XYZ file of C-alpha atoms in Angstrom:
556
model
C 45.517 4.013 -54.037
C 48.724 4.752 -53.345
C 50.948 3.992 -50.044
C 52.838 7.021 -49.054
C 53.223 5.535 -45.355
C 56.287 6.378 -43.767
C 56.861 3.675 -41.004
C 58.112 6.196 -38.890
C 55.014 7.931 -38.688
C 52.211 6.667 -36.094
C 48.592 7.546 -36.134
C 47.997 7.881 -31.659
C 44.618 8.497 -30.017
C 45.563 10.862 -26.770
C 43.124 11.625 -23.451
C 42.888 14.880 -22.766
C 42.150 15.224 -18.766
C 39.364 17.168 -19.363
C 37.779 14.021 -21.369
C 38.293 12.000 -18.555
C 37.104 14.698 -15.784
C 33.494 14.872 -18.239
C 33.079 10.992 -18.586
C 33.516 10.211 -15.001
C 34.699 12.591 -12.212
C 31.126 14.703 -12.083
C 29.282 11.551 -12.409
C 30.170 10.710 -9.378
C 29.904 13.879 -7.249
C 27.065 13.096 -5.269
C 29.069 11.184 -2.205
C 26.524 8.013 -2.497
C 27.651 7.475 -5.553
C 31.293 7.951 -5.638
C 31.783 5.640 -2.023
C 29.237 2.896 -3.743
C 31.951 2.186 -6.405
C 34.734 1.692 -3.998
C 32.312 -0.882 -2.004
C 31.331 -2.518 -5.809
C 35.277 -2.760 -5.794
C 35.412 -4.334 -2.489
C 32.765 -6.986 -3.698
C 34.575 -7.722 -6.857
C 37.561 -8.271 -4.842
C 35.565 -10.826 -3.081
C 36.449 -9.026 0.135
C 34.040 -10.937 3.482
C 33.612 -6.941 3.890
C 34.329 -3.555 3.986
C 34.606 -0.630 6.346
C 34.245 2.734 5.303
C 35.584 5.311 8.118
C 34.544 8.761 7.717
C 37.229 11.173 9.649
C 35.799 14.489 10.318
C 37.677 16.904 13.357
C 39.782 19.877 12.922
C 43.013 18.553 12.103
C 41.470 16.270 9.094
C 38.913 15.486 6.758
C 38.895 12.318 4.989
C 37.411 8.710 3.645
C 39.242 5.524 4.208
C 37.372 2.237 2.613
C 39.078 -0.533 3.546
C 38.653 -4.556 3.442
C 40.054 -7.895 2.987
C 39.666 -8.949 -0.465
C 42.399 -10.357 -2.701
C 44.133 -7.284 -3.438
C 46.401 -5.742 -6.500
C 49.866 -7.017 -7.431
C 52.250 -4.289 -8.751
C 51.311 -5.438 -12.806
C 47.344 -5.562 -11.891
C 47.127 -2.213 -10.715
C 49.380 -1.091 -13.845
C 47.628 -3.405 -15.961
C 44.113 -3.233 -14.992
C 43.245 -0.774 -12.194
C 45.002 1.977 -13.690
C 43.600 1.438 -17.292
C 40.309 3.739 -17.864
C 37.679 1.935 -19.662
C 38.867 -1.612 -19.208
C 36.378 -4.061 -19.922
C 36.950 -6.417 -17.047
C 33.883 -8.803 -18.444
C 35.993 -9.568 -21.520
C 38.495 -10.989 -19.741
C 37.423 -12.444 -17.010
C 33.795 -13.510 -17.786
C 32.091 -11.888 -15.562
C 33.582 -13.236 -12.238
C 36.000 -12.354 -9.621
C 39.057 -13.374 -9.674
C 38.542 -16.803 -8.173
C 34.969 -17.288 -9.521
C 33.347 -16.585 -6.151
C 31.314 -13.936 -7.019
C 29.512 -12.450 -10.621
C 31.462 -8.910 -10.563
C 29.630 -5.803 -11.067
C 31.367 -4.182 -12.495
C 31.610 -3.539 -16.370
C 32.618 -0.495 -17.990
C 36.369 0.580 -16.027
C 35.446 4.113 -15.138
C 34.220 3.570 -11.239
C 37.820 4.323 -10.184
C 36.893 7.624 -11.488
C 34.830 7.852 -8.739
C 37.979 8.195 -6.215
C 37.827 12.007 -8.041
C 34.630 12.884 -7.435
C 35.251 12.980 -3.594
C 38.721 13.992 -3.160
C 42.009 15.296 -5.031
C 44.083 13.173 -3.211
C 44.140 9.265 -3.686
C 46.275 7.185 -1.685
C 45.711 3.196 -2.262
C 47.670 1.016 -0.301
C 47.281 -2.928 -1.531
C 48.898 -6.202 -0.306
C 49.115 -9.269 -2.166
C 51.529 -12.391 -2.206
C 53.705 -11.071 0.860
C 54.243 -7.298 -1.147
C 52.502 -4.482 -0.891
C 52.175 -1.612 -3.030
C 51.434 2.209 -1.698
C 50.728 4.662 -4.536
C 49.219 7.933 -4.459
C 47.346 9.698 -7.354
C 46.785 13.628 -7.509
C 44.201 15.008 -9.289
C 45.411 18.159 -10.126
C 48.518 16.983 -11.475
C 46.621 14.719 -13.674
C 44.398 17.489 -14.428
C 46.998 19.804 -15.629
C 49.323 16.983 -16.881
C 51.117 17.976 -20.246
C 51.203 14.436 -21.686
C 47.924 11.577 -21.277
C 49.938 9.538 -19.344
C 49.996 9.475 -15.503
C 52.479 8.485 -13.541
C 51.371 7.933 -10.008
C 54.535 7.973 -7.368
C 54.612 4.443 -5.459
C 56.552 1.844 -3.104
C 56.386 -1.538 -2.622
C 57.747 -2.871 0.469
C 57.269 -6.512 1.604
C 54.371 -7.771 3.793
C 53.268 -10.558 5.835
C 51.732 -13.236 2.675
C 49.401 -13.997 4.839
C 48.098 -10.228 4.627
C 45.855 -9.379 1.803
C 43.182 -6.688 0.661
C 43.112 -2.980 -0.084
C 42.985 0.356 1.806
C 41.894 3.659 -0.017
C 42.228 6.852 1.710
C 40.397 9.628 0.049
C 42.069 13.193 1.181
C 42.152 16.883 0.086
C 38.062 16.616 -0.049
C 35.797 18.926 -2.307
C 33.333 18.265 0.591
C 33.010 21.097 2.768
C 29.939 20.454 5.375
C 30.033 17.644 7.856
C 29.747 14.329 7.206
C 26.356 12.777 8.719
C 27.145 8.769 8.565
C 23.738 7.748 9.239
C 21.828 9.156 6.088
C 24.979 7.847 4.356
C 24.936 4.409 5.212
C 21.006 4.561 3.968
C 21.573 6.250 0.998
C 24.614 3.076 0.434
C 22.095 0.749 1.433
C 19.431 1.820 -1.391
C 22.372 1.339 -3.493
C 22.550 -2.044 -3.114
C 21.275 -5.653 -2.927
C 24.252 -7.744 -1.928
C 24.650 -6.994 1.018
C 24.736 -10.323 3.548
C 26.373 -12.437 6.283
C 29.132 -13.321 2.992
C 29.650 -9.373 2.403
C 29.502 -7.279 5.851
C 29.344 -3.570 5.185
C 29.612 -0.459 8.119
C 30.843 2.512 8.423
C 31.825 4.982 11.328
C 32.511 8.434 11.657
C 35.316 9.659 14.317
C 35.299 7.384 17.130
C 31.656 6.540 16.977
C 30.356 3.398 16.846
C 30.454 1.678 13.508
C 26.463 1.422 11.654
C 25.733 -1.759 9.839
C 25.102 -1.168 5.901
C 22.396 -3.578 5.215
C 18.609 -4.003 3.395
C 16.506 -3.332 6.658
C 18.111 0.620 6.554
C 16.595 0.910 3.083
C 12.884 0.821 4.572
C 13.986 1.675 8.637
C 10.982 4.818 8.799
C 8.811 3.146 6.766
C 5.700 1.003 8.409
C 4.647 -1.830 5.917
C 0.677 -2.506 5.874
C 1.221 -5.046 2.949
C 4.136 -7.026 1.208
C 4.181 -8.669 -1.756
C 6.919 -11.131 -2.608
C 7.918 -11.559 -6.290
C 7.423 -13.886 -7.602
C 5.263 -15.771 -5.274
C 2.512 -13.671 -5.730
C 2.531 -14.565 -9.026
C 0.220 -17.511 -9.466
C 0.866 -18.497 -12.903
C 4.290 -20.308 -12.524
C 5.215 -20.120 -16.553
C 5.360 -15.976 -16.013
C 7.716 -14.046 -17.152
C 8.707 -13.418 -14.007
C 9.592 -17.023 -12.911
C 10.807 -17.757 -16.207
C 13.631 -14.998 -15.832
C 14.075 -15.446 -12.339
C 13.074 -12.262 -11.394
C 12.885 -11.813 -7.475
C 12.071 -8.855 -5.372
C 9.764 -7.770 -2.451
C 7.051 -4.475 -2.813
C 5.319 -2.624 -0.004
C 2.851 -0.154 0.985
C 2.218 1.703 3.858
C -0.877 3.097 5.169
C -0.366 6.819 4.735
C 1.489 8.459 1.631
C 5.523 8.141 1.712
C 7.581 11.102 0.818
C 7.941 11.754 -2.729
C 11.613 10.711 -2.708
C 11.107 7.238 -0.837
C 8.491 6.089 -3.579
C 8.978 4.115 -6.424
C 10.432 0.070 -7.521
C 14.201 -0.349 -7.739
C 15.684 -1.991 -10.211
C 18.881 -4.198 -9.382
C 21.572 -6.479 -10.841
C 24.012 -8.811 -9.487
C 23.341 -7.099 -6.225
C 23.673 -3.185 -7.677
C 20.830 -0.594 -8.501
C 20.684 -0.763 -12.597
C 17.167 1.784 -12.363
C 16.369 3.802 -9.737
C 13.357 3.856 -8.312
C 10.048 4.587 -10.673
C 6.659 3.225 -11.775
C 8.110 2.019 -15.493
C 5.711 4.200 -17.127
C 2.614 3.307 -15.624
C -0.242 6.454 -15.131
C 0.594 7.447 -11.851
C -2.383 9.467 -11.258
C -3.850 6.914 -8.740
C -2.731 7.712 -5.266
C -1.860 4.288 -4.711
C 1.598 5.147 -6.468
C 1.717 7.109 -3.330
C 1.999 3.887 -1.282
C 3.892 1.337 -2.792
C 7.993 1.320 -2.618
C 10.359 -2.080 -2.462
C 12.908 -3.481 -4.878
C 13.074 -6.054 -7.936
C 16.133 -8.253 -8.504
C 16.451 -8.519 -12.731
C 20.146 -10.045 -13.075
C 19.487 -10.902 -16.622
C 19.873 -7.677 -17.710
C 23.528 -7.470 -16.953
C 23.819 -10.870 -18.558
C 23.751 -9.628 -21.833
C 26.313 -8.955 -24.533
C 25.156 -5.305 -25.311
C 25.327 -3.019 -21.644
C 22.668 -1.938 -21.551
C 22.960 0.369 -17.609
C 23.596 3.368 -17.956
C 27.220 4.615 -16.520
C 25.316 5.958 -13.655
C 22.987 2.995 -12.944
C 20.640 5.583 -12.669
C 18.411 3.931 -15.562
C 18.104 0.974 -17.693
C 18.229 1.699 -21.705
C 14.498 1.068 -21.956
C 14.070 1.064 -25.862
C 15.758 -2.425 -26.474
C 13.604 -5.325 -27.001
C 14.735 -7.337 -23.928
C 13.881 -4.471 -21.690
C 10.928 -3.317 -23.470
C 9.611 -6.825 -22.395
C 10.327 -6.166 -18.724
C 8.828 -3.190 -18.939
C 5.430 -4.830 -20.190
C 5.484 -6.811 -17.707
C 6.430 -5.097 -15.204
C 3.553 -2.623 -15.638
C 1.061 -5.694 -15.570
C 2.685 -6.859 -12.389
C 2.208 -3.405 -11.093
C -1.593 -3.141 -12.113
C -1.620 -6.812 -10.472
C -0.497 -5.617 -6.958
C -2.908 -2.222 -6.968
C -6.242 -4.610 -7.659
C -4.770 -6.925 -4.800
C -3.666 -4.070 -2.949
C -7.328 -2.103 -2.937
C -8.715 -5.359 -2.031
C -6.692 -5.883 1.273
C -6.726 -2.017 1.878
C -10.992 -2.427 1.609
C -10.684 -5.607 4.131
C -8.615 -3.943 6.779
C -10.251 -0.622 6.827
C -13.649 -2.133 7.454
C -11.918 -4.456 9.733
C -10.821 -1.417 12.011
C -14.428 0.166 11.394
C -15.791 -2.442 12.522
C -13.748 -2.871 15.682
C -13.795 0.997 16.501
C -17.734 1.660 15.739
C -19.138 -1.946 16.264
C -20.631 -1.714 12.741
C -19.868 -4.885 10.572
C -20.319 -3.575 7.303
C -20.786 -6.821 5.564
C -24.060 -7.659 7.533
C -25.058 -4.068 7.666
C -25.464 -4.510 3.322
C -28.124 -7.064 2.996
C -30.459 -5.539 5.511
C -31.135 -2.723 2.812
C -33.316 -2.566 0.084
C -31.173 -2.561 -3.218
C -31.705 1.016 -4.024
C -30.400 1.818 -0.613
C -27.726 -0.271 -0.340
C -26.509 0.492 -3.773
C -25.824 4.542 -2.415
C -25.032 3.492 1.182
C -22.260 1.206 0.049
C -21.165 3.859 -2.631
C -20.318 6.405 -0.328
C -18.974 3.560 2.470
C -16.367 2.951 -0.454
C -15.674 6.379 -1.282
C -14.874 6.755 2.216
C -12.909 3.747 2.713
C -10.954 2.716 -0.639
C -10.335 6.313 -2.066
C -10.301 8.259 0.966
C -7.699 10.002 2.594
C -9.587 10.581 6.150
C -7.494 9.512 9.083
C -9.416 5.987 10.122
C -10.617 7.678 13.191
C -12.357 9.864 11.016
C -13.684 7.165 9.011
C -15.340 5.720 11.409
C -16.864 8.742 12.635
C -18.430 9.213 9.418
C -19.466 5.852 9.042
C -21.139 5.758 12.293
C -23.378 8.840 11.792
C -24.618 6.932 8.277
C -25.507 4.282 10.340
C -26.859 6.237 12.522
C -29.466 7.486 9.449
C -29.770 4.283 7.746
C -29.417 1.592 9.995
C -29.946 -2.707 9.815
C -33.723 -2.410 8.321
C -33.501 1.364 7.454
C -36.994 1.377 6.073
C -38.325 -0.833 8.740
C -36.856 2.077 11.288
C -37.707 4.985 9.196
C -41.075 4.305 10.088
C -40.978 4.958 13.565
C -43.226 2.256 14.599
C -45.084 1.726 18.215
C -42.953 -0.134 20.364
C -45.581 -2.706 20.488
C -45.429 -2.985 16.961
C -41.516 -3.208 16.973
C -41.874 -6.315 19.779
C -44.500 -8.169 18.116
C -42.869 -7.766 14.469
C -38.877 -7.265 14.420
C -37.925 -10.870 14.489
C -40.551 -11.801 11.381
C -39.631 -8.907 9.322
C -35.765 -9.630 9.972
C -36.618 -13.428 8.852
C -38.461 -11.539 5.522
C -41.304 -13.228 6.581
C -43.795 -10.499 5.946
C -46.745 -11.946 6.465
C -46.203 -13.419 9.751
C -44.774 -9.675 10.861
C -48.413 -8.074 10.089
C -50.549 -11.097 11.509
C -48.406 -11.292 14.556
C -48.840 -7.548 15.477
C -52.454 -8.123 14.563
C -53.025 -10.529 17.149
C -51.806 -8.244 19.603
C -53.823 -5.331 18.828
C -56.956 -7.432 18.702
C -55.812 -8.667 22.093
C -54.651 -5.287 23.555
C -58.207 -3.559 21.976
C -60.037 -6.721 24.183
C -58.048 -5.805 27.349
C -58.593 -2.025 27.055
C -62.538 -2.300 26.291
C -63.179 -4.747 29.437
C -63.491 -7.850 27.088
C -66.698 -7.038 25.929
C -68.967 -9.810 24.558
C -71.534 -10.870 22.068
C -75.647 -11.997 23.139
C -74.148 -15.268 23.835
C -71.314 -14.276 26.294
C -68.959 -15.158 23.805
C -65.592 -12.957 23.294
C -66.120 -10.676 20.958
C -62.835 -11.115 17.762
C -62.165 -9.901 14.652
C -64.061 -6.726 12.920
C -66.687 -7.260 15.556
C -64.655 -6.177 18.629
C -63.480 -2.883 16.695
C -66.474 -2.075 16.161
C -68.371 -2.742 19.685
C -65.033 -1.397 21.294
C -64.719 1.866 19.449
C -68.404 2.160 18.561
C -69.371 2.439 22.298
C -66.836 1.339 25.068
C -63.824 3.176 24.449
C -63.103 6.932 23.458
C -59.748 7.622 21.842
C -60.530 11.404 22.105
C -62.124 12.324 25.306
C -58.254 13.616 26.768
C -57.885 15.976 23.916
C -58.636 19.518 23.970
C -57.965 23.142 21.909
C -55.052 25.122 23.131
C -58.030 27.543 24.582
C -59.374 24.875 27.104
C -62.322 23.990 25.302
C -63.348 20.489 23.505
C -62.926 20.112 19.800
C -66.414 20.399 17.963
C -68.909 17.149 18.158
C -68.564 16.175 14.436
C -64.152 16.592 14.690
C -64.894 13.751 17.447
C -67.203 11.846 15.352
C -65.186 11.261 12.817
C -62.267 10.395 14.426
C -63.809 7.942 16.311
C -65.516 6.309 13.745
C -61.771 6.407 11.893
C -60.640 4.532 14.192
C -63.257 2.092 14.671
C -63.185 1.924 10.583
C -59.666 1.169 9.832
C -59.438 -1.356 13.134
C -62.507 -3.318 11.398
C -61.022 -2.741 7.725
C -57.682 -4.120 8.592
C -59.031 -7.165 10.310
C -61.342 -7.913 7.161
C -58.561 -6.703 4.534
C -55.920 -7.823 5.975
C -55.727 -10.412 8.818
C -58.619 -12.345 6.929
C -56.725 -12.715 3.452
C -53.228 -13.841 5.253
C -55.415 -16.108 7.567
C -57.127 -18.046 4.220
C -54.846 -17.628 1.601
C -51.434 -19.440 0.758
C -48.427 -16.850 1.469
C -46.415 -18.224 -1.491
C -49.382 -17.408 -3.864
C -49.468 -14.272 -2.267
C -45.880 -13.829 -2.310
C -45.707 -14.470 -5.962
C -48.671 -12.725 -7.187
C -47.318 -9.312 -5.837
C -50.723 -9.026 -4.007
C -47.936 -8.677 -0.157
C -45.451 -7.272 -0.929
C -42.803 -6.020 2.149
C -43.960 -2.477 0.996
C -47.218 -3.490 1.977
C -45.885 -5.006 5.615
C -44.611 -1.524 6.347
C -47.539 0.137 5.375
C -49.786 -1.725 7.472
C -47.664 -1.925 10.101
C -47.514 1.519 10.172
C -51.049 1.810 10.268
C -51.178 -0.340 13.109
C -49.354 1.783 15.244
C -51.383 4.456 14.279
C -53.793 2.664 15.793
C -52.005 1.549 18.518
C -51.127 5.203 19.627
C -54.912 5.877 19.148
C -55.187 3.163 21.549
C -52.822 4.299 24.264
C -55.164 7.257 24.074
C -58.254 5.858 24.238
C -60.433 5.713 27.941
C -63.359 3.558 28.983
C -66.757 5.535 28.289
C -68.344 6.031 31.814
């Protein structure tokens, strides 16, 4: 091929304003964003801190960040601040300039940020005893006829002692008041880094200066669990502690607003992701709960940038972070199991203490097939939920209320008498002893009622004998009872009910009292031939028989 080159001819690559206005300037129009690049500067500066003063009256409107960090000689600001895109990691590895800190930033447009505010940029910068005052306009740049921008500067000499940088952002797009407080949150979701080694506040007017630090990023929010990462994490060859990854998560007890939900992501002390759920189904409301924040510094370690210009968002679809995001979704899934486990514990804890019901003894008291529902719709009501706990344990308490410690022993509605003489057995599952004991006392009580009557020999009568000489001839369990007309019930109604009652007294002494009294209860136990069905029955029965009894009157 050819060479026709003419070494007077030059093949240039030119800016057009407009390029530059696209790639960074509405980036940063959200204020947040804009002032969080001039504090990343501060950082990278290695600046002990940085003040931002908001200036809002009449007369003015403007932004001042200011702080102590090493500052700009006349040939760094020409050779590095001004240039857009520099790649600051390429030449100086990563660190600030005297290796104190890992910088963060990478790709040279945050300056652009300075725009995105204001039209009118005045930096003032000492260094080595001179300092250098330069302002930038934006609409001269904007309407420049060439790519290059000539700011108009000064440098006058300054104490050396005297270092660090001053930017004054004037001619504001900003039209509404500034409101420092949800500012200095907003800056403090922003970041990780901030510390007793990097001191951020900022002050509007003459107010008193707020302090830009990590306990803003969670100040209205009321913790009912924490999980630190990555002690949580048992297993200590995890990903997690492999990487390094640190971080704390939370969850409150009642829903957060949609915008404070979510894990953020950050990176040598700046958001890289904001926060999100990294693809996990968020259709359980415990996404609902759970905020906090994940420190992944390797990410910004690597040779490819992979953070978006905004640091809105990691690139998700490279292997290294498709690997986080694995396991960040496990660790997720991790902290809902643990986190429905403690949420379970302390809600029956404060059941518990408000309605006096502990749930974990209330359980074993019911039959299977009972307890099985009961405790289905106790965790309904407690794990998924929303009822204020107050109403929790209203509910609660009324299903106690209709199934109770020994629901089936209470549905019964037993004579009190058969309650005393039985409750402690039956608690104890001891069955058997429940039915003989109340035995025992209606044999007793029947002997007491019918004037101990006696066989020929003058011995006490016991057993089916005494039901039958009691409610054969002494006593009458029907003589108070009458029609609603004032008359007595028919001969043969009275008959039979009497006899009933002297049948089943003398059947359950022979079929029941007899067969506990001579058999083994283990063999009966096993055979099925007792069962605690059969307890309830008879002691139903019994009181039957006991009301019967209450009834009955000495024959005259």
């Amino acid at each position: 091929m050819a060479d026709n080159t003419n070494e007077k001819q030059k093949l240039k690559m030119s800016f057009d304003p407009q390029t530059i206005e696209h790639l960074g300037v509405k980036m940063y129009s959200q204020l947040p964003n804009a002032i969080a690049e001039l504090i990343a500067n501060s950082y990278d500066a290695e600046s002990p801190e940085v003040h931002i003063v908001l200036t809002d009256t009449k007369e003015e409107k403007s932004i001042a960040v200011i702080d102590k960090g090493v500052g700009m000689s006349f040939d760094e600001i020409n050779d590095q601040f001004l240039r857009i895109g520099r790649k600051r990691r390429d030449a100086d590895k990563g660190f600030s300039p005297n290796g104190l800190r890992k910088v963060t930033g990478r790709k040279g447009l945050g300056k652009l940020a300075f725009f995105g505010i204001g039209n009118t940029i005045q930096i003032i910068t000492k260094k080595d005893g001179n300092c250098v005052n330069f302002t930038m306009d934006w609409d001269e740049i904007l309407h420049s006829s060439t790519p290059n921008y000539e700011p108009v500067f000064s440098i006058t000499p300054c104490n050396p002692d005297e270092q660090g940088t001053k930017i004054i952002l004037s001619n504001l797009k900003r039209k509404t008041s500034f409101n420092a407080e949800e500012l200095a949150n907003s800056l403090a979701k922003l970041f990780d880094f901030f510390s007793e080694d990097f001191i951020a506040d900022i002050r509007l007017n003459d107010n008193p200066p707020i302090l830009i630090d990590k306990t803003l990023r969670y100040k209205n929010i009321d913790a009912q669990f924490r999980w630190d990462i990555p002690t949580f994490i048992e297993d200590k060859e995890h990903y997690m502690y492999k990487n390094h990854i640190i971080g704390e998560l939370l969850a409150t007890e009642k829903p957060l607003k949609p915008g404070l939900r979510g894990i953020t992501l950050y990176a040598h002390g700046r958001m890289v992701n904001a926060a999100e759920f990294f693809g996990v189904g968020e259709s359980s409301h415990f996404y609902s709960y759970l905020t906090g924040w994940i420190d992944v510094d390797f990410v910004d370690e690597q040779e490819e940038d992979i953070i978006s210009t905004d640091r809105q968002s990691l690139s998700w679809d490279l292997p290294i972070t498709l690997e986080l995001q694995i396991n960040l979704k496990q660790l997720l899934s991790s902290i809902e199991r643990n986190w429905r486990t403690q949420r379970k514990i302390e809600r029956q804890r404060r059941i518990t203490e408000k309605t006096k019901i502990d749930i974990e003894q209330w359980y074993p008291t019911l039959t299977p097939d009972i307890q099985k529902g009961v405790e289905n719709i106790v965790n309904s009501i407690v794990e998924n939920s929303e009822m204020e706990s107050t109403k929790q344990g209203e509910v609660i308490g009324a299903l106690h209320t209709l199934v109770p410690e020994y629901a089936q022993y209470h549905w019964r509605r037993l004579h009190d008498t058969v309650k005393n003489a039985s409750y402690a057995d039956y608690k104890n599952e001891d069955f058997y002893r429940a039915v003989v004991e109340t035995i025992k006392r209606y044999e007793s009580n029947v002997q007491e009622k019918a004037e101990f009557p006696t066989d020929t020999k003058g011995n006490l009568k016991d057993g089916k004998d005494l039901m039958f000489a009691a409610f054969g001839g002494k006593l009458s369990v029907t003589s108070k009872y009458q029609k609603s007309n004032g008359q007595s019930f028919r001969p043969i109604t009275i008959d039979n009910i009497e006899m009933g009652q002297q049948h089943m007294s003398a059947g359950i002494m022979s079929g029941v009292r007899n067969p506990l009294a001579h058999e083994e209860i283990l063999e009966l136990k096993n055979s099925g031939l007792f069962t605690e069905n059969d307890c309830l029955d008879m002691l139903s029965l019994l009181s039957h028989l006991f009301r019967r009894l209450d009834d009955a009157i000495v024959k005259q």
